mmCIF file of C-alpha atoms in Angstrom:
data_model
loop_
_atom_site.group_PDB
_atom_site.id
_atom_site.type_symbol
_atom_site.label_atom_id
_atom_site.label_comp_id
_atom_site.label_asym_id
_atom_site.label_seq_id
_atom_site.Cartn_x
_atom_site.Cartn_y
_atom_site.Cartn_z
ATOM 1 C CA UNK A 2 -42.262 -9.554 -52.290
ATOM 2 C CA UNK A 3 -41.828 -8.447 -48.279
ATOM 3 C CA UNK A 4 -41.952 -12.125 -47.252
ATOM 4 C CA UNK A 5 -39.193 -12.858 -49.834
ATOM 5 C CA UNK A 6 -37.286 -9.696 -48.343
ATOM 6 C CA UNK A 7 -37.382 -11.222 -44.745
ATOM 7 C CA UNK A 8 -36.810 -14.369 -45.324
ATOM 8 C CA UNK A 9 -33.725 -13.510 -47.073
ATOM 9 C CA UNK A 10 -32.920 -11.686 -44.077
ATOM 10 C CA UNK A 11 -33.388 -13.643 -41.513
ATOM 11 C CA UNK A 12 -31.097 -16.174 -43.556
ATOM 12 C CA UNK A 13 -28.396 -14.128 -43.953
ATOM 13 C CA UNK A 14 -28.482 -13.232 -40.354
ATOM 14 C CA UNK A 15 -28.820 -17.091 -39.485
ATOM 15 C CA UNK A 16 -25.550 -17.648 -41.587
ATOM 16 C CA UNK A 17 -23.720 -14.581 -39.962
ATOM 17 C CA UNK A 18 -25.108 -15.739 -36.353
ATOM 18 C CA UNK A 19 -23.587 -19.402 -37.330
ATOM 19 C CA UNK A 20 -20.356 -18.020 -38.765
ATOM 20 C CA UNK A 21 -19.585 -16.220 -35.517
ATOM 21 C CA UNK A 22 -19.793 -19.284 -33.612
ATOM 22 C CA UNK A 23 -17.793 -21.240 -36.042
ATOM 23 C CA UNK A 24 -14.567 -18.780 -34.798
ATOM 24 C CA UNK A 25 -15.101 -22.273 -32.461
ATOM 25 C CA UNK A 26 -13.035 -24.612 -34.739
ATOM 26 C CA UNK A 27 -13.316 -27.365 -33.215
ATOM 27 C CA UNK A 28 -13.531 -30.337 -34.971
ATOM 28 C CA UNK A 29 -13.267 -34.079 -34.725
ATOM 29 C CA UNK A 30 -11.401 -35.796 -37.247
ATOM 30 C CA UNK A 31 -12.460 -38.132 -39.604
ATOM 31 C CA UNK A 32 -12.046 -41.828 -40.294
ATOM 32 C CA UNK A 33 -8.855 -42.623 -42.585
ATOM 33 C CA UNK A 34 -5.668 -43.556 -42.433
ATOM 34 C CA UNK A 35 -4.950 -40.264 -40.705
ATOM 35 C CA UNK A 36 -7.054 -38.308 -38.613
ATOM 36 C CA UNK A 37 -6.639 -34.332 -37.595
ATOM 37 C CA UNK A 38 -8.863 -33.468 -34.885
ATOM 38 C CA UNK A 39 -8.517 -29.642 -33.833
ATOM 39 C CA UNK A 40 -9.149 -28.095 -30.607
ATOM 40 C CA UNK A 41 -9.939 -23.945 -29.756
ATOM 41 C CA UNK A 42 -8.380 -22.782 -26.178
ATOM 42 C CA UNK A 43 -9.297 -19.358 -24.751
ATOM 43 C CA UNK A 44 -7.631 -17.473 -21.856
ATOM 44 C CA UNK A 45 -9.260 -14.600 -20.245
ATOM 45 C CA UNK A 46 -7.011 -11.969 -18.388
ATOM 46 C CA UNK A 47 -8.681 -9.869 -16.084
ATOM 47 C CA UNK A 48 -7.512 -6.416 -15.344
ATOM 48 C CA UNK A 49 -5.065 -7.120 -12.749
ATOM 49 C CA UNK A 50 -3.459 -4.598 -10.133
ATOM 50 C CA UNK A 51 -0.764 -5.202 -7.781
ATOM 51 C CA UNK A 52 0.795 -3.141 -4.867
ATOM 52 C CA UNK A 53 4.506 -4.218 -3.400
ATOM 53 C CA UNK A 54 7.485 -2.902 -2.803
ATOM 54 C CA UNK A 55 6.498 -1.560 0.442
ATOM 55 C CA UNK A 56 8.939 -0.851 3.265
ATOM 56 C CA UNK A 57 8.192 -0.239 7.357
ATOM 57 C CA UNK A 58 8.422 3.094 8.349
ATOM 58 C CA UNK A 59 9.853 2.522 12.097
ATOM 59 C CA UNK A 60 12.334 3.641 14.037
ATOM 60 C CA UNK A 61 11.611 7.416 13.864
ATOM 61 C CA UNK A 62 12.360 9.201 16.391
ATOM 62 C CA UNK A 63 11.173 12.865 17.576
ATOM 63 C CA UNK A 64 13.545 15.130 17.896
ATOM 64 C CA UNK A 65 12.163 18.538 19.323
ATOM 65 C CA UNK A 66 12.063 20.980 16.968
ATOM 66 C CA UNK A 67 11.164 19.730 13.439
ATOM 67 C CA UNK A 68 8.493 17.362 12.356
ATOM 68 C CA UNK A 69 9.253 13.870 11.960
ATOM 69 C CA UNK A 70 8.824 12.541 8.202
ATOM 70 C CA UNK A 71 9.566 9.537 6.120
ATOM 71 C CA UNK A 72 8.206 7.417 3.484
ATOM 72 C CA UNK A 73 8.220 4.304 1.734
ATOM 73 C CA UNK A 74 8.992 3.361 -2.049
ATOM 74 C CA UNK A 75 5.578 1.320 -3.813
ATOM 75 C CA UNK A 76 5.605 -0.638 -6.946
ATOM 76 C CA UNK A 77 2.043 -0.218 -8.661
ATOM 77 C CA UNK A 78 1.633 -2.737 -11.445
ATOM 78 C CA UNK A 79 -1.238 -2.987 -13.268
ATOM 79 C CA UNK A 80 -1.586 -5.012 -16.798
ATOM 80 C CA UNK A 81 -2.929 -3.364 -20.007
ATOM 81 C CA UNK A 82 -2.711 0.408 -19.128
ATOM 82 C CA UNK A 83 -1.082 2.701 -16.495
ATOM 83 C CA UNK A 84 -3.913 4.414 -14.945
ATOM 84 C CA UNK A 85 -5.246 3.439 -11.040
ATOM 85 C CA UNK A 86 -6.679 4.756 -8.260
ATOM 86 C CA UNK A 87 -5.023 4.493 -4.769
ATOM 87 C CA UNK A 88 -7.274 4.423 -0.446
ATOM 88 C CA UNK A 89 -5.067 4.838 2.444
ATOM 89 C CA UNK A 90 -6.784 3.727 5.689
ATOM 90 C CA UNK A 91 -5.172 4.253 8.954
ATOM 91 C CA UNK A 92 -5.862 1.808 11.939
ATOM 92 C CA UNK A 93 -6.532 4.405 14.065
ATOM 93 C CA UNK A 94 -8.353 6.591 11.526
ATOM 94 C CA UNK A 95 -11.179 8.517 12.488
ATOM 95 C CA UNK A 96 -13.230 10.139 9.788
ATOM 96 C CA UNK A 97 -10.482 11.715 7.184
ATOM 97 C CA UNK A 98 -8.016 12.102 9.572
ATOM 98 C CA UNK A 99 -4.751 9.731 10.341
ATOM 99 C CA UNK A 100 -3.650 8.752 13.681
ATOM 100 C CA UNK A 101 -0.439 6.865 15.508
ATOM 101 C CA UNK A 102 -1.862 5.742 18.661
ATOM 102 C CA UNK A 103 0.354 4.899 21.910
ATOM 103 C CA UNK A 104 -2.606 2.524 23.599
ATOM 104 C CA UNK A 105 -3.317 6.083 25.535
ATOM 105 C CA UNK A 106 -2.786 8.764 23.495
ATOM 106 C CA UNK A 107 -3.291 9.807 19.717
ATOM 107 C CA UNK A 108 -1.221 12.096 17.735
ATOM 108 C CA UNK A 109 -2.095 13.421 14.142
ATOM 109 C CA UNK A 110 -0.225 12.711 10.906
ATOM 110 C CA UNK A 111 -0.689 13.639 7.370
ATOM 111 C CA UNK A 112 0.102 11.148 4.367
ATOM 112 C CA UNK A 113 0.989 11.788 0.529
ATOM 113 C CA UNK A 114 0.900 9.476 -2.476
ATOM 114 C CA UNK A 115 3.057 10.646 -5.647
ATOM 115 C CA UNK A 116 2.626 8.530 -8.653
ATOM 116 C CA UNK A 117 6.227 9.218 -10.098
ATOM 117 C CA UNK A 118 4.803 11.849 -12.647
ATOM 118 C CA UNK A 119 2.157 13.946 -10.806
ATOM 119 C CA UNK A 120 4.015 15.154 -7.504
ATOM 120 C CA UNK A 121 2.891 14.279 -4.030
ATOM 121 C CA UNK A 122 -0.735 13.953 -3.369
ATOM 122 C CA UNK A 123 -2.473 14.686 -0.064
ATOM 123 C CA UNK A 124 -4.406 11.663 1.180
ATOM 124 C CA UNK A 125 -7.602 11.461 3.387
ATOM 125 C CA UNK A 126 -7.947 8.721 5.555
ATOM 126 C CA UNK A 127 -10.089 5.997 3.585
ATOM 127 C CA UNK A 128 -11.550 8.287 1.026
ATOM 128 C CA UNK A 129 -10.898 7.043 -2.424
ATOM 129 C CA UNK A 130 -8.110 8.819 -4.835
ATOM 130 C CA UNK A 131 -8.094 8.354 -8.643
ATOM 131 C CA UNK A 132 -5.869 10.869 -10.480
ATOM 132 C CA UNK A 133 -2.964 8.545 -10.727
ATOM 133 C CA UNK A 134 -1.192 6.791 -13.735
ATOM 134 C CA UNK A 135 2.030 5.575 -14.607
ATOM 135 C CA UNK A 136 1.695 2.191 -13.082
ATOM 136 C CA UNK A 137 4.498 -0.485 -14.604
ATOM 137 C CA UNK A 138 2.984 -2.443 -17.127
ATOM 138 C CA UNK A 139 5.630 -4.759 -17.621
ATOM 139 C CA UNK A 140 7.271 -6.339 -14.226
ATOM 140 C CA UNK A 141 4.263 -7.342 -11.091
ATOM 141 C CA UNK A 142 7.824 -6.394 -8.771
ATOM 142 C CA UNK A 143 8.732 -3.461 -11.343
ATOM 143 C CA UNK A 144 12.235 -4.878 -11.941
ATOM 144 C CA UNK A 145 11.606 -4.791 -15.580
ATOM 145 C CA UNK A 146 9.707 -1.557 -17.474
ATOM 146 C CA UNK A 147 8.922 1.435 -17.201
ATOM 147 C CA UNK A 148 6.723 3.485 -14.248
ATOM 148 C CA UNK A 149 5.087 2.584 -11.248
ATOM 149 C CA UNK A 150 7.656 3.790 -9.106
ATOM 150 C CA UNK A 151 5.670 5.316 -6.342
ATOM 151 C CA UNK A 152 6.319 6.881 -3.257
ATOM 152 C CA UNK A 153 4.254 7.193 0.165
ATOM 153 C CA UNK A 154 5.518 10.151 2.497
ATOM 154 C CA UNK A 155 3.839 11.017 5.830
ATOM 155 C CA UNK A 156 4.718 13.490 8.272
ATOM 156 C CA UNK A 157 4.049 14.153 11.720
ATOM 157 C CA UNK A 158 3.439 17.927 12.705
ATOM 158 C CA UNK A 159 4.679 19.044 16.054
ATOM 159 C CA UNK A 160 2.207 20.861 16.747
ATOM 160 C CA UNK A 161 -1.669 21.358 15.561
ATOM 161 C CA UNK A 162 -4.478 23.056 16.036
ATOM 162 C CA UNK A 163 -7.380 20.838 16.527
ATOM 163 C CA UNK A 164 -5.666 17.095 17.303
ATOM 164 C CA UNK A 165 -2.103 16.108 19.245
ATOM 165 C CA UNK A 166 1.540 16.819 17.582
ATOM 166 C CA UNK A 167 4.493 15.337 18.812
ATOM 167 C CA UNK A 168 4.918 18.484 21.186
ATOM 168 C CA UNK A 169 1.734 18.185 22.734
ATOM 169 C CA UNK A 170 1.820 14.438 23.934
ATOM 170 C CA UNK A 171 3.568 12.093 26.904
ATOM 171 C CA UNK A 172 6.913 10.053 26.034
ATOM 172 C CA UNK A 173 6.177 7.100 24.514
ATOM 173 C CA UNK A 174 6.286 4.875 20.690
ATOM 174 C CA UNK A 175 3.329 6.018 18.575
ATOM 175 C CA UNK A 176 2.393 3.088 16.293
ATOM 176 C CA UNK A 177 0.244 2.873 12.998
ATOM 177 C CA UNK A 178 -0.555 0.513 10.039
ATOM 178 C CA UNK A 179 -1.350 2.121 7.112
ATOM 179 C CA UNK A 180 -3.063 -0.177 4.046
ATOM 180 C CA UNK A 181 -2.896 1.179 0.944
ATOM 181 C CA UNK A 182 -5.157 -0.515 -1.587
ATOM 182 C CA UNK A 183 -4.785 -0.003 -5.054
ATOM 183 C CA UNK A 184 -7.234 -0.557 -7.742
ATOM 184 C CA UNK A 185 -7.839 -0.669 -11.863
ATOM 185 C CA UNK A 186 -9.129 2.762 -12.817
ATOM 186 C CA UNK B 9 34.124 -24.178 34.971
ATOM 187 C CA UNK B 10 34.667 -23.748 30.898
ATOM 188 C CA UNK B 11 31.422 -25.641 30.456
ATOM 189 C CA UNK B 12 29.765 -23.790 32.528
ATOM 190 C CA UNK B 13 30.917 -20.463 31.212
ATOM 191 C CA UNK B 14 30.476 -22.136 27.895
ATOM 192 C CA UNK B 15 26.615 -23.046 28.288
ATOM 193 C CA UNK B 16 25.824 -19.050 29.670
ATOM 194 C CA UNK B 17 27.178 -17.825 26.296
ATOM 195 C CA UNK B 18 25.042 -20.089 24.663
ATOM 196 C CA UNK B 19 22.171 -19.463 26.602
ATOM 197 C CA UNK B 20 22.859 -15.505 26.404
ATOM 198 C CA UNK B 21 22.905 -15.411 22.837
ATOM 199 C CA UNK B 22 19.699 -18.114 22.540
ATOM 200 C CA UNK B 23 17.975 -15.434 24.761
ATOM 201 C CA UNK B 24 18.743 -12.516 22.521
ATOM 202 C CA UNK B 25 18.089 -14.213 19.540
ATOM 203 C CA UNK B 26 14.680 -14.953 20.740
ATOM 204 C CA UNK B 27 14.205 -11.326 22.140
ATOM 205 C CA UNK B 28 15.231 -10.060 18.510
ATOM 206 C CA UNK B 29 12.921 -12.469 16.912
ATOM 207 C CA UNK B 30 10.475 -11.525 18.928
ATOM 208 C CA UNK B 31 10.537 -7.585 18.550
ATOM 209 C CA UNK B 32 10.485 -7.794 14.935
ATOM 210 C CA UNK B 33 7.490 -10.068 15.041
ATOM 211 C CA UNK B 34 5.482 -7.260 16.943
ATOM 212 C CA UNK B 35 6.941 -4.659 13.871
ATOM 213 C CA UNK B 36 6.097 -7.540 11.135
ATOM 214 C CA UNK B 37 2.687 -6.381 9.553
ATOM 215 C CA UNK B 38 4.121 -4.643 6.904
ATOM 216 C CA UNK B 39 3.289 -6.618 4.125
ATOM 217 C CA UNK B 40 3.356 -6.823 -0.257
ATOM 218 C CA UNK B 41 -0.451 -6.949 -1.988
ATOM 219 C CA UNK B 42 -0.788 -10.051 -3.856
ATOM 220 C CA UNK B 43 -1.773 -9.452 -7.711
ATOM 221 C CA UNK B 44 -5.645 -9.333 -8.043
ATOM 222 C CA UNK B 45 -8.506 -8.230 -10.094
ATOM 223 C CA UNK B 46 -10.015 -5.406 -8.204
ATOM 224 C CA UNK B 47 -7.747 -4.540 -5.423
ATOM 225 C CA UNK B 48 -4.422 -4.925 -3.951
ATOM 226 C CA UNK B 49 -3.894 -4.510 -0.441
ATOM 227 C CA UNK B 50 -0.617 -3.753 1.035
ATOM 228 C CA UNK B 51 0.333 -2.259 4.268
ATOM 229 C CA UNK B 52 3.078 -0.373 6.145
ATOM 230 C CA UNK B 53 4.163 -0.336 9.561
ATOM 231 C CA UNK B 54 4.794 3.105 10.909
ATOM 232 C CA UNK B 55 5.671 4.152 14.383
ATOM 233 C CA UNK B 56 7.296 7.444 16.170
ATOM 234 C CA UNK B 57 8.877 7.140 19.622
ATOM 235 C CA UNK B 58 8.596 10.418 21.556
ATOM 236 C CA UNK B 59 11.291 10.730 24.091
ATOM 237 C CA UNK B 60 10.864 12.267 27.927
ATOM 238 C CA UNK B 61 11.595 16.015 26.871
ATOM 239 C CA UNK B 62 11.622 18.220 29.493
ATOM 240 C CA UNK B 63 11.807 22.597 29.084
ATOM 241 C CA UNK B 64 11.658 25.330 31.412
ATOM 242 C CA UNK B 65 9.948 28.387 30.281
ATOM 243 C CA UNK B 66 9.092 31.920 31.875
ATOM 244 C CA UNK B 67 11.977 32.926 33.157
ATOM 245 C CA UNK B 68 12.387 36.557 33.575
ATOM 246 C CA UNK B 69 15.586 39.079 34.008
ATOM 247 C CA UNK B 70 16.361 39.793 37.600
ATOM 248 C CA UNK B 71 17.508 43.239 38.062
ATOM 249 C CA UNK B 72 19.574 44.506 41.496
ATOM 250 C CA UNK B 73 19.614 48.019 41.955
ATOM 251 C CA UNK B 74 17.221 49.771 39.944
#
């Protein structure tokens, strides 16, 4: 009575194990007068993220007095939902701290990431940051849809406490490259 | 003597073409991520010129007479 029990089983989970691999239809056709042959095709899409939009940030000058800030508009696309997760690394980073560098001297600056929805965000210098959604999921430029209409910001202090402000270092350009990479979250 | 003057304004603006074309090329590495799986990488070009600023401080009142 247990034997007939498994084998009917282990049939019924042959036939459902066959059935799910039949989704494949197909089929050759047969020999007439006709034939209909049929053929299955399958895409995958990956979860795909994209970053653009960005503009340079030169031509700032310091003008004694105030800080110097500025900032740059970023287009996050991602496909399938709105969520991400954002690293800004500086090129002349050094531990969680961002630097412009004039080939002989360093000054400090601070960088913020708002999302569109959440407000700015301070940044750490390539430490990973994953609070942020709203990412277009229509348009890879955002030109069509909704969201991902991001802006960087950084600012350069005049003045600080442990590193070099703008007050506290020879004439001369201070240069940076920021990379901001974005990924799925 | 038109030719001549003629051929400097060419070569004038040639030269400041290039010169253009060339300081934007040393600003150029700010750059679009492409669309991929598990990162995008874009990146900006920042820089902050800091001009020869010069102040004079500690100056005191001079007092005659007292």
């Amino acid at each position: 009575m247990e034997m007939k029990k498994l084998v009917k089983a282990l049939t019924v989970a042959g036939l459902l194990t066959f059935t799910g691999n039949s989704f494949a239809v197909t089929a050759d056709g047969t020999l007439g007068a006709t034939s209909t042959g049929t053929v299955d095709i399958e895409v995958d899409i990956s979860d795909l993220v994209r970053i653009s939009n960005l503009v340079a940030m030169t031509g700032n000058v310091y003008t004694p007095g105030s800080a110097v800030t500025d900032s740059t508009p970023a287009c996050i696309y991602r496909n399938g939902a709105s969520n991400y997760e954002i690293t800004a690394t500086s090129s002349n980073g050094a531990g969680t701290n961002f630097f412009l560098n004039s080939g002989a001297d360093t000054v400090l600056y601070d960088v913020t990431f708002d999302d569109g929805v959440g407000g700015p965000t301070d940044l750490n210098n390539a430490a990973l940051e994953s609070s942020f959604q709203d990412a277009n999921q229509t348009s890879v430029d955002c030109s069509v849809g909704a969201g991902g209409s991001a802006t960087i910001a950084v600012s350069v202090p005049e003045n600080d406490a442990t590193f070099n402000g703008l007050a506290e270092v020879p004439a001369a350009t201070y240069t940076d490259e920021l990379t901001i990479t974005v990924g799925p979250r | 003597m038109r030719v001549l003057i003629s051929k400097s304004i060419v070569c004038i603006v040639s030269l400041t073409v290039v010169i253009l074309l060339i300081g934007n090329s040393l600003n150029a590495a700010t750059t679009q991520g492409s669309l991929d799986t598990f990162a995008s990488r874009g990146t900006v070009d920042i820089n902050v010129r800091v001009g020869g600023d010069i102040r004079i401080y500690g100056l005191q009142t001079v007092r005659f007479g007292t």
